[in-house]
PDB file of C-alpha atoms and ligand atoms in Angstrom:
ATOM      1  CA  MET T 246     -13.684 -11.034  -1.956  1.00 91.00           C
ATOM      2  CA  ARG T 247     -10.389 -10.246  -3.469  1.00 97.00           C
ATOM      3  CA  LEU T 248      -9.764  -6.573  -3.940  1.00 98.00           C
ATOM      4  CA  VAL T 249      -6.582  -4.589  -4.810  1.00 98.00           C
ATOM      5  CA  LEU T 250      -6.143  -1.004  -3.131  1.00 98.00           C
ATOM      6  CA  LEU T 251      -4.381   1.481  -5.849  1.00 97.00           C
ATOM      7  CA  GLY T 252      -3.425   4.865  -5.179  1.00 96.00           C
ATOM      8  CA  PRO T 253      -0.262   7.126  -5.042  1.00 95.00           C
ATOM      9  CA  PRO T 254       2.005   6.818  -2.064  1.00 91.00           C
ATOM     10  CA  GLY T 255       0.853   8.914   0.891  1.00 88.00           C
ATOM     11  CA  CYS T 256      -2.983   8.395  -0.271  1.00 92.00           C
ATOM     12  CA  GLY T 257      -3.966   6.377   2.986  1.00 89.00           C
ATOM     13  CA  LYS T 258      -4.085   3.112   1.407  1.00 93.00           C
ATOM     14  CA  GLY T 259      -2.238   1.398   4.458  1.00 92.00           C
ATOM     15  CA  THR T 260      -4.495   2.934   7.030  1.00 91.00           C
ATOM     16  CA  GLN T 261      -7.864   2.486   4.620  1.00 96.00           C
ATOM     17  CA  ALA T 262      -6.466  -1.044   4.192  1.00 96.00           C
ATOM     18  CA  VAL T 263      -6.299  -2.243   7.641  1.00 95.00           C
ATOM     19  CA  ARG T 264      -9.956  -0.785   8.242  1.00 96.00           C
ATOM     20  CA  LEU T 265     -11.584  -2.237   5.367  1.00 97.00           C
ATOM     21  CA  ALA T 266     -10.102  -5.513   5.814  1.00 97.00           C
ATOM     22  CA  GLU T 267     -11.482  -5.732   9.298  1.00 97.00           C
ATOM     23  CA  TYR T 268     -15.022  -4.496   8.116  1.00 97.00           C
ATOM     24  CA  LEU T 269     -14.702  -7.292   5.339  1.00 96.00           C
ATOM     25  CA  GLY T 270     -13.396  -9.876   7.359  1.00 97.00           C
ATOM     26  CA  ILE T 271     -10.690 -10.564   4.884  1.00 97.00           C
ATOM     27  CA  PRO T 272      -6.740 -10.161   5.596  1.00 98.00           C
ATOM     28  CA  ALA T 273      -4.898  -7.014   4.550  1.00 97.00           C
ATOM     29  CA  VAL T 274      -1.911  -8.027   2.872  1.00 97.00           C
ATOM     30  CA  SER T 275       0.780  -4.966   2.146  1.00 96.00           C
ATOM     31  CA  THR T 276       3.978  -6.125   0.190  1.00 97.00           C
ATOM     32  CA  GLY T 277       5.388  -2.786   2.000  1.00 94.00           C
ATOM     33  CA  GLU T 278       5.064  -4.302   5.516  1.00 93.00           C
ATOM     34  CA  ILE T 279       6.460  -7.376   4.317  1.00 96.00           C
ATOM     35  CA  PHE T 280       9.622  -5.947   2.954  1.00 96.00           C
ATOM     36  CA  ARG T 281       9.628  -3.662   5.939  1.00 92.00           C
ATOM     37  CA  GLU T 282       9.683  -6.698   8.386  1.00 92.00           C
ATOM     38  CA  ALA T 283      12.040  -8.595   6.432  1.00 95.00           C
ATOM     39  CA  ALA T 284      14.600  -5.535   6.469  1.00 94.00           C
ATOM     40  CA  MET T 285      13.896  -5.058  10.250  1.00 91.00           C
ATOM     41  CA  ARG T 286      14.943  -8.871  10.923  1.00 94.00           C
ATOM     42  CA  GLY T 287      17.737  -8.531   8.484  1.00 94.00           C
ATOM     43  CA  THR T 288      16.990 -11.134   6.180  1.00 95.00           C
ATOM     44  CA  ALA T 289      18.282 -11.554   2.978  1.00 94.00           C
ATOM     45  CA  LEU T 290      15.404 -10.776   1.188  1.00 94.00           C
ATOM     46  CA  GLY T 291      15.004  -7.511   3.672  1.00 95.00           C
ATOM     47  CA  ARG T 292      18.753  -6.780   2.600  1.00 95.00           C
ATOM     48  CA  GLU T 293      17.599  -6.938  -1.269  1.00 94.00           C
ATOM     49  CA  ALA T 294      14.121  -4.934  -0.741  1.00 96.00           C
ATOM     50  CA  SER T 295      15.529  -2.290   1.405  1.00 94.00           C
ATOM     51  CA  GLY T 296      18.120  -1.075  -0.978  1.00 93.00           C
ATOM     52  CA  TYR T 297      15.342  -0.130  -3.451  1.00 95.00           C
ATOM     53  CA  MET T 298      12.924   1.106  -0.989  1.00 93.00           C
ATOM     54  CA  ASN T 299      15.320   3.632   0.531  1.00 90.00           C
ATOM     55  CA  ARG T 300      15.801   4.650  -3.141  1.00 90.00           C
ATOM     56  CA  GLY T 301      12.316   5.267  -3.473  1.00 90.00           C
ATOM     57  CA  GLU T 302      12.285   2.689  -6.303  1.00 93.00           C
ATOM     58  CA  LEU T 303      10.076  -0.364  -6.978  1.00 96.00           C
ATOM     59  CA  VAL T 304      11.326  -3.673  -5.511  1.00 97.00           C
ATOM     60  CA  PRO T 305      12.046  -6.099  -9.043  1.00 97.00           C
ATOM     61  CA  ASP T 306       8.919  -7.250 -10.225  1.00 97.00           C
ATOM     62  CA  GLU T 307      10.088 -11.302  -9.885  1.00 96.00           C
ATOM     63  CA  LEU T 308      11.020 -10.939  -6.332  1.00 96.00           C
ATOM     64  CA  THR T 309       7.889  -8.801  -5.515  1.00 97.00           C
ATOM     65  CA  ILE T 310       5.718 -11.338  -7.500  1.00 97.00           C
ATOM     66  CA  GLY T 311       7.406 -14.453  -5.559  1.00 95.00           C
ATOM     67  CA  ILE T 312       6.881 -12.803  -2.160  1.00 96.00           C
ATOM     68  CA  LEU T 313       2.757 -12.398  -3.110  1.00 97.00           C
ATOM     69  CA  ARG T 314       2.223 -15.668  -4.405  1.00 96.00           C
ATOM     70  CA  GLU T 315       3.514 -17.313  -1.164  1.00 95.00           C
ATOM     71  CA  ARG T 316       1.793 -14.826   1.032  1.00 96.00           C
ATOM     72  CA  ILE T 317      -2.023 -15.076  -0.855  1.00 95.00           C
ATOM     73  CA  GLN T 318      -1.530 -18.953  -0.619  1.00 93.00           C
ATOM     74  CA  GLN T 319      -1.532 -18.904   3.009  1.00 95.00           C
ATOM     75  CA  LYS T 320      -4.595 -20.359   4.598  1.00 96.00           C
ATOM     76  CA  ASP T 321      -5.808 -17.260   5.722  1.00 96.00           C
ATOM     77  CA  CYS T 322      -6.343 -16.048   2.429  1.00 96.00           C
ATOM     78  CA  ALA T 323      -8.506 -18.526   1.459  1.00 93.00           C
ATOM     79  CA  GLU T 324     -11.640 -16.674   1.600  1.00 93.00           C
ATOM     80  CA  GLY T 325     -10.246 -13.567   0.274  1.00 96.00           C
ATOM     81  CA  SER T 326      -7.773 -10.711   0.888  1.00 97.00           C
ATOM     82  CA  LEU T 327      -7.195  -7.029   0.518  1.00 98.00           C
ATOM     83  CA  LEU T 328      -3.871  -6.271  -1.412  1.00 98.00           C
ATOM     84  CA  ASP T 329      -2.404  -3.073  -0.476  1.00 97.00           C
ATOM     85  CA  GLY T 330       0.218  -1.668  -2.581  1.00 96.00           C
ATOM     86  CA  PHE T 331       0.390  -4.872  -4.856  1.00 98.00           C
ATOM     87  CA  PRO T 332      -0.002  -4.570  -7.916  1.00 98.00           C
ATOM     88  CA  ARG T 333       2.391  -1.708  -8.473  1.00 98.00           C
ATOM     89  CA  THR T 334       3.285  -2.334 -12.211  1.00 98.00           C
ATOM     90  CA  LEU T 335       1.236  -3.657 -15.422  1.00 98.00           C
ATOM     91  CA  PRO T 336       3.751  -7.190 -15.183  1.00 98.00           C
ATOM     92  CA  GLN T 337       2.298  -7.344 -11.334  1.00 98.00           C
ATOM     93  CA  ALA T 338      -0.956  -6.943 -12.279  1.00 98.00           C
ATOM     94  CA  GLU T 339      -0.937  -9.421 -15.191  1.00 98.00           C
ATOM     95  CA  ALA T 340       1.330 -12.006 -12.755  1.00 98.00           C
ATOM     96  CA  LEU T 341      -1.703 -11.734 -10.248  1.00 98.00           C
ATOM     97  CA  LYS T 342      -4.839 -12.324 -12.611  1.00 97.00           C
ATOM     98  CA  MET T 343      -2.663 -15.644 -13.341  1.00 97.00           C
ATOM     99  CA  LEU T 344      -2.160 -16.429 -10.074  1.00 96.00           C
ATOM    100  CA  LEU T 345      -5.935 -15.968  -9.032  1.00 96.00           C
ATOM    101  CA  SER T 346      -7.210 -18.181 -11.976  1.00 96.00           C
ATOM    102  CA  GLY T 347      -4.721 -20.767 -11.218  1.00 94.00           C
ATOM    103  CA  MET T 348      -6.503 -20.916  -7.644  1.00 93.00           C
ATOM    104  CA  GLY T 349      -9.904 -20.823  -9.786  1.00 94.00           C
ATOM    105  CA  LYS T 350     -10.319 -17.178  -8.269  1.00 95.00           C
ATOM    106  CA  SER T 351     -10.772 -13.793  -9.550  1.00 96.00           C
ATOM    107  CA  LEU T 352     -10.415  -9.964  -8.766  1.00 98.00           C
ATOM    108  CA  GLY T 353     -13.694  -8.314  -7.279  1.00 97.00           C
ATOM    109  CA  ALA T 354     -12.707  -4.924  -7.650  1.00 98.00           C
ATOM    110  CA  ALA T 355      -9.800  -2.381  -7.776  1.00 98.00           C
ATOM    111  CA  VAL T 356     -10.356   0.906  -5.721  1.00 98.00           C
ATOM    112  CA  ASN T 357      -8.411   3.483  -6.557  1.00 98.00           C
ATOM    113  CA  ILE T 358      -7.979   6.283  -4.131  1.00 97.00           C
ATOM    114  CA  ASP T 359      -7.494   9.568  -6.050  1.00 96.00           C
ATOM    115  CA  LEU T 360      -5.148  12.572  -4.683  1.00 95.00           C
ATOM    116  CA  ASP T 361      -3.224  15.398  -5.911  1.00 93.00           C
ATOM    117  CA  ASN T 362       0.491  15.788  -5.860  1.00 90.00           C
ATOM    118  CA  GLU T 363       0.207  18.815  -3.214  1.00 91.00           C
ATOM    119  CA  THR T 364      -1.661  16.739  -0.509  1.00 92.00           C
ATOM    120  CA  ILE T 365       0.368  13.596  -1.069  1.00 92.00           C
ATOM    121  CA  VAL T 366       3.819  15.480  -0.675  1.00 91.00           C
ATOM    122  CA  GLU T 367       2.374  17.222   2.813  1.00 91.00           C
ATOM    123  CA  ARG T 368       1.056  14.034   4.078  1.00 90.00           C
ATOM    124  CA  LEU T 369       3.966  11.696   3.611  1.00 91.00           C
ATOM    125  CA  SER T 370       6.568  14.827   4.779  1.00 93.00           C
ATOM    126  CA  GLN T 371       4.548  14.945   8.146  1.00 94.00           C
ATOM    127  CA  ARG T 372       3.823  11.453   8.459  1.00 92.00           C
ATOM    128  CA  ARG T 373       5.273   9.395  11.198  1.00 95.00           C
ATOM    129  CA  VAL T 374       5.304   5.534  11.684  1.00 94.00           C
ATOM    130  CA  CYS T 375       5.764   2.956  14.660  1.00 95.00           C
ATOM    131  CA  ASP T 376       8.503   0.532  14.135  1.00 91.00           C
ATOM    132  CA  GLY T 377       7.104  -1.723  16.356  1.00 91.00           C
ATOM    133  CA  CYS T 378       3.499  -2.029  15.186  1.00 91.00           C
ATOM    134  CA  GLY T 379       3.045   0.270  11.947  1.00 88.00           C
ATOM    135  CA  LYS T 380       0.780   2.479  13.496  1.00 90.00           C
ATOM    136  CA  THR T 381       0.591   5.755  11.431  1.00 90.00           C
ATOM    137  CA  PHE T 382       0.864   9.176  12.800  1.00 93.00           C
ATOM    138  CA  HIS T 383       0.782  12.508  11.251  1.00 92.00           C
ATOM    139  CA  LEU T 384       2.555  15.381  13.009  1.00 93.00           C
ATOM    140  CA  VAL T 385      -0.162  17.820  12.829  1.00 89.00           C
ATOM    141  CA  ALA T 386      -3.723  15.838  12.408  1.00 88.00           C
ATOM    142  CA  SER T 387      -2.723  12.809  14.783  1.00 91.00           C
ATOM    143  CA  PRO T 388       0.455  13.626  16.353  1.00 95.00           C
ATOM    144  CA  PRO T 389       2.627  11.069  17.886  1.00 95.00           C
ATOM    145  CA  PRO T 390       3.096  11.031  21.879  1.00 95.00           C
ATOM    146  CA  VAL T 391       5.218  13.426  23.245  1.00 91.00           C
ATOM    147  CA  ASP T 392       7.947  11.107  24.600  1.00 93.00           C
ATOM    148  CA  GLY T 393       8.285   9.304  21.047  1.00 93.00           C
ATOM    149  CA  ARG T 394       6.498   5.900  22.060  1.00 96.00           C
ATOM    150  CA  CYS T 395       3.809   4.564  20.304  1.00 96.00           C
ATOM    151  CA  ASP T 396       0.598   4.441  22.260  1.00 96.00           C
ATOM    152  CA  ALA T 397      -0.564   1.153  21.086  1.00 95.00           C
ATOM    153  CA  CYS T 398       2.751  -0.802  21.609  1.00 96.00           C
ATOM    154  CA  GLY T 399       5.110   1.337  23.056  1.00 95.00           C
ATOM    155  CA  GLY T 400       7.363   1.200  19.893  1.00 96.00           C
ATOM    156  CA  ARG T 401       9.652   3.666  18.386  1.00 96.00           C
ATOM    157  CA  VAL T 402       7.888   6.744  16.217  1.00 97.00           C
ATOM    158  CA  ILE T 403      10.140   7.342  13.522  1.00 95.00           C
ATOM    159  CA  GLN T 404       9.995   9.027  10.084  1.00 94.00           C
ATOM    160  CA  ARG T 405      10.304   6.218   7.129  1.00 89.00           C
ATOM    161  CA  LEU T 406      13.582   6.814   5.458  1.00 87.00           C
ATOM    162  CA  ASP T 407      11.366   6.903   1.993  1.00 88.00           C
ATOM    163  CA  ASP T 408       9.322   9.581   3.607  1.00 90.00           C
ATOM    164  CA  GLU T 409      12.336  11.951   3.315  1.00 89.00           C
ATOM    165  CA  PRO T 410      11.857  15.060   0.899  1.00 86.00           C
ATOM    166  CA  GLY T 411      14.111  13.532  -1.982  1.00 87.00           C
ATOM    167  CA  THR T 412      12.767  10.508  -1.951  1.00 90.00           C
ATOM    168  CA  ILE T 413       8.954  11.463  -1.491  1.00 91.00           C
ATOM    169  CA  LEU T 414       9.932  13.108  -5.358  1.00 90.00           C
ATOM    170  CA  ARG T 415      11.205   9.872  -6.529  1.00 91.00           C
ATOM    171  CA  ARG T 416       8.327   7.877  -5.062  1.00 92.00           C
ATOM    172  CA  LEU T 417       5.835  10.193  -6.609  1.00 93.00           C
ATOM    173  CA  GLU T 418       7.712  10.004 -10.410  1.00 94.00           C
ATOM    174  CA  VAL T 419       7.819   5.999 -10.049  1.00 94.00           C
ATOM    175  CA  TYR T 420       4.342   6.202  -9.157  1.00 96.00           C
ATOM    176  CA  ARG T 421       3.409   8.114 -12.370  1.00 95.00           C
ATOM    177  CA  GLU T 422       5.379   6.346 -14.700  1.00 97.00           C
ATOM    178  CA  GLN T 423       4.911   2.881 -13.270  1.00 97.00           C
ATOM    179  CA  THR T 424       1.936   2.088 -11.472  1.00 97.00           C
ATOM    180  CA  ALA T 425      -0.629   5.272 -12.611  1.00 97.00           C
ATOM    181  CA  PRO T 426      -1.068   3.323 -16.096  1.00 98.00           C
ATOM    182  CA  LEU T 427      -2.921   0.659 -13.653  1.00 98.00           C
ATOM    183  CA  ILE T 428      -5.905   2.752 -13.465  1.00 98.00           C
ATOM    184  CA  GLU T 429      -6.299   2.577 -17.055  1.00 98.00           C
ATOM    185  CA  HIS T 430      -5.662  -1.099 -17.075  1.00 98.00           C
ATOM    186  CA  TYR T 431      -8.433  -1.993 -14.467  1.00 98.00           C
ATOM    187  CA  ARG T 432     -10.898   0.549 -16.133  1.00 98.00           C
ATOM    188  CA  GLY T 433     -10.220  -1.417 -19.114  1.00 98.00           C
ATOM    189  CA  GLU T 434     -11.303  -4.798 -17.129  1.00 97.00           C
ATOM    190  CA  SER T 435     -14.263  -3.228 -15.709  1.00 98.00           C
ATOM    191  CA  LEU T 436     -13.151  -3.610 -12.210  1.00 98.00           C
ATOM    192  CA  LEU T 437     -12.001   0.095 -11.484  1.00 98.00           C
ATOM    193  CA  LYS T 438     -13.960   2.330  -8.648  1.00 98.00           C
ATOM    194  CA  THR T 439     -12.460   5.506  -7.893  1.00 97.00           C
ATOM    195  CA  VAL T 440     -12.603   7.513  -4.721  1.00 98.00           C
ATOM    196  CA  ASP T 441     -11.815  11.031  -3.648  1.00 97.00           C
ATOM    197  CA  GLY T 442      -8.819  10.830  -1.212  1.00 96.00           C
ATOM    198  CA  HIS T 443      -9.492  14.053   0.474  1.00 95.00           C
ATOM    199  CA  GLY T 444     -11.049  14.192   4.055  1.00 93.00           C
ATOM    200  CA  SER T 445     -10.517  12.502   7.097  1.00 92.00           C
ATOM    201  CA  VAL T 446     -10.152   8.592   7.580  1.00 92.00           C
ATOM    202  CA  GLU T 447     -13.603   7.746   8.357  1.00 96.00           C
ATOM    203  CA  GLU T 448     -14.770   9.816   5.264  1.00 97.00           C
ATOM    204  CA  ILE T 449     -12.666   8.030   2.886  1.00 97.00           C
ATOM    205  CA  GLN T 450     -13.376   4.634   4.541  1.00 98.00           C
ATOM    206  CA  SER T 451     -17.319   5.561   4.004  1.00 98.00           C
ATOM    207  CA  ARG T 452     -16.614   6.180   0.574  1.00 98.00           C
ATOM    208  CA  ILE T 453     -14.979   3.100  -0.024  1.00 98.00           C
ATOM    209  CA  ARG T 454     -17.477   1.063   1.440  1.00 98.00           C
ATOM    210  CA  ALA T 455     -20.148   2.814  -0.492  1.00 98.00           C
ATOM    211  CA  VAL T 456     -18.560   2.221  -4.202  1.00 97.00           C
ATOM    212  CA  LEU T 457     -17.884  -1.531  -3.212  1.00 96.00           C
ATOM    213  CA  ALA T 458     -21.661  -1.611  -2.419  1.00 94.00           C
ATOM    214  CA  THR T 459     -22.394  -0.365  -5.720  1.00 86.00           C
TER     215      THR T 459
HETATM  216  P1  AMP A 939       4.255   1.121   0.584  1.00 58.42           P
HETATM  217  O1  AMP A 939       4.400   0.883   2.274  1.00 58.42           O
HETATM  218  O2  AMP A 939       3.232   0.222   0.243  1.00 58.42           O
HETATM  219  O3  AMP A 939       4.183   2.447   0.625  1.00 58.42           O
HETATM  220  O4  AMP A 939       5.742   0.337   0.145  1.00 58.42           O
HETATM  221  C1  AMP A 939       6.803   0.728   0.349  1.00 58.42           C
HETATM  222  C2  AMP A 939       8.207   0.498  -0.384  1.00 58.42           C
HETATM  223  O5  AMP A 939       7.794  -0.998  -0.824  1.00 58.42           O
HETATM  224  C3  AMP A 939       7.686   0.758  -2.252  1.00 58.42           C
HETATM  225  O6  AMP A 939       8.352   2.354  -2.143  1.00 58.42           O
HETATM  226  C4  AMP A 939       8.641  -0.130  -2.979  1.00 58.42           C
HETATM  227  O7  AMP A 939      10.014   0.399  -2.570  1.00 58.42           O
HETATM  228  C5  AMP A 939       8.429  -1.229  -2.100  1.00 58.42           C
HETATM  229  N1  AMP A 939       7.149  -2.095  -2.477  1.00 58.42           N
HETATM  230  C6  AMP A 939       6.138  -2.225  -2.039  1.00 58.42           C
HETATM  231  N2  AMP A 939       5.143  -3.063  -2.682  1.00 58.42           N
HETATM  232  C7  AMP A 939       5.828  -2.998  -4.052  1.00 58.42           C
HETATM  233  C8  AMP A 939       5.494  -3.725  -5.026  1.00 58.42           C
HETATM  234  N3  AMP A 939       4.092  -3.934  -5.054  1.00 58.42           N
HETATM  235  N4  AMP A 939       6.419  -3.370  -6.214  1.00 58.42           N
HETATM  236  C9  AMP A 939       7.463  -3.308  -5.958  1.00 58.42           C
HETATM  237  N5  AMP A 939       7.984  -2.327  -4.718  1.00 58.42           N
HETATM  238  C10 AMP A 939       7.335  -2.602  -3.886  1.00 58.42           C
END
C-alpha cells in the first residue's frame, strides 16, 4: 500500500505516520527526518537543506524529489510506504505520480489531517523533540523527563529551530500557499480522505484507520 499523509505543520503527521506504518507493516518515510539527519551528520545535503528548514521555507523541489526517489526505490519500500511530509508542492505530487507509475505502482490514498491555526501554533510552540531518536514531547500533554534526557534513547530533548515563534508563522504561510492546494489536487484524483486532527493521538489514529478501511 502506498499512502501519503498530508496536513499542516503540527497536525501530528509524524506521530501518526510512525504508528500507522507499524500497523500496516510498511516503512514511514519522512523527508523532514532525512533532512534533519543529514544536517546532524553535517553532509552537503544537510548543509543545503538546513538553511531552508531553519527559515521555515521548503527545500527546493529538485533536491527533495531526488531524495524521495532514492528512498522509495530502496528494498524495504518494495511492498509500499507511507510518505510523511511529501509531497508538499504540486510539482512534487506530479513527480511522485510519475515515479510510482515508472515502478508500475500507484498511490492508494492521501490522508489529510485537518487542524485549525490556533491549535497548530499552540502545539508547535509546546513541542519538544529528542535529538537522538526523534521522539516527540509536548510541554503540557506529554512533558519530557525533568533531566532533559529522552526516556526512549537517552538523547537530548530540544526545541526544533523551526518551532520557534517567527518560524512557525512562516511555515504556516508556506503551508497555505504551497501545500494546501494538494488537498484539492488529491480530491480531484479521488484519493483524498480527511480526518479531524483534534483529540488524542489514539483518537486520531483510529480515525485514520477507519477512513482507510472505507
Ligand atoms: P517536517 O519534519 O515534515 O515538518 O519537515 C521539516 C522541514 O523540512 C520543512 O519545514 C521543510 O523545510 C523541509 N521539508 C520536509 N519535507 C519537504 C518537502 N517535501 N519539500 C520541501 N521541503 C521539505
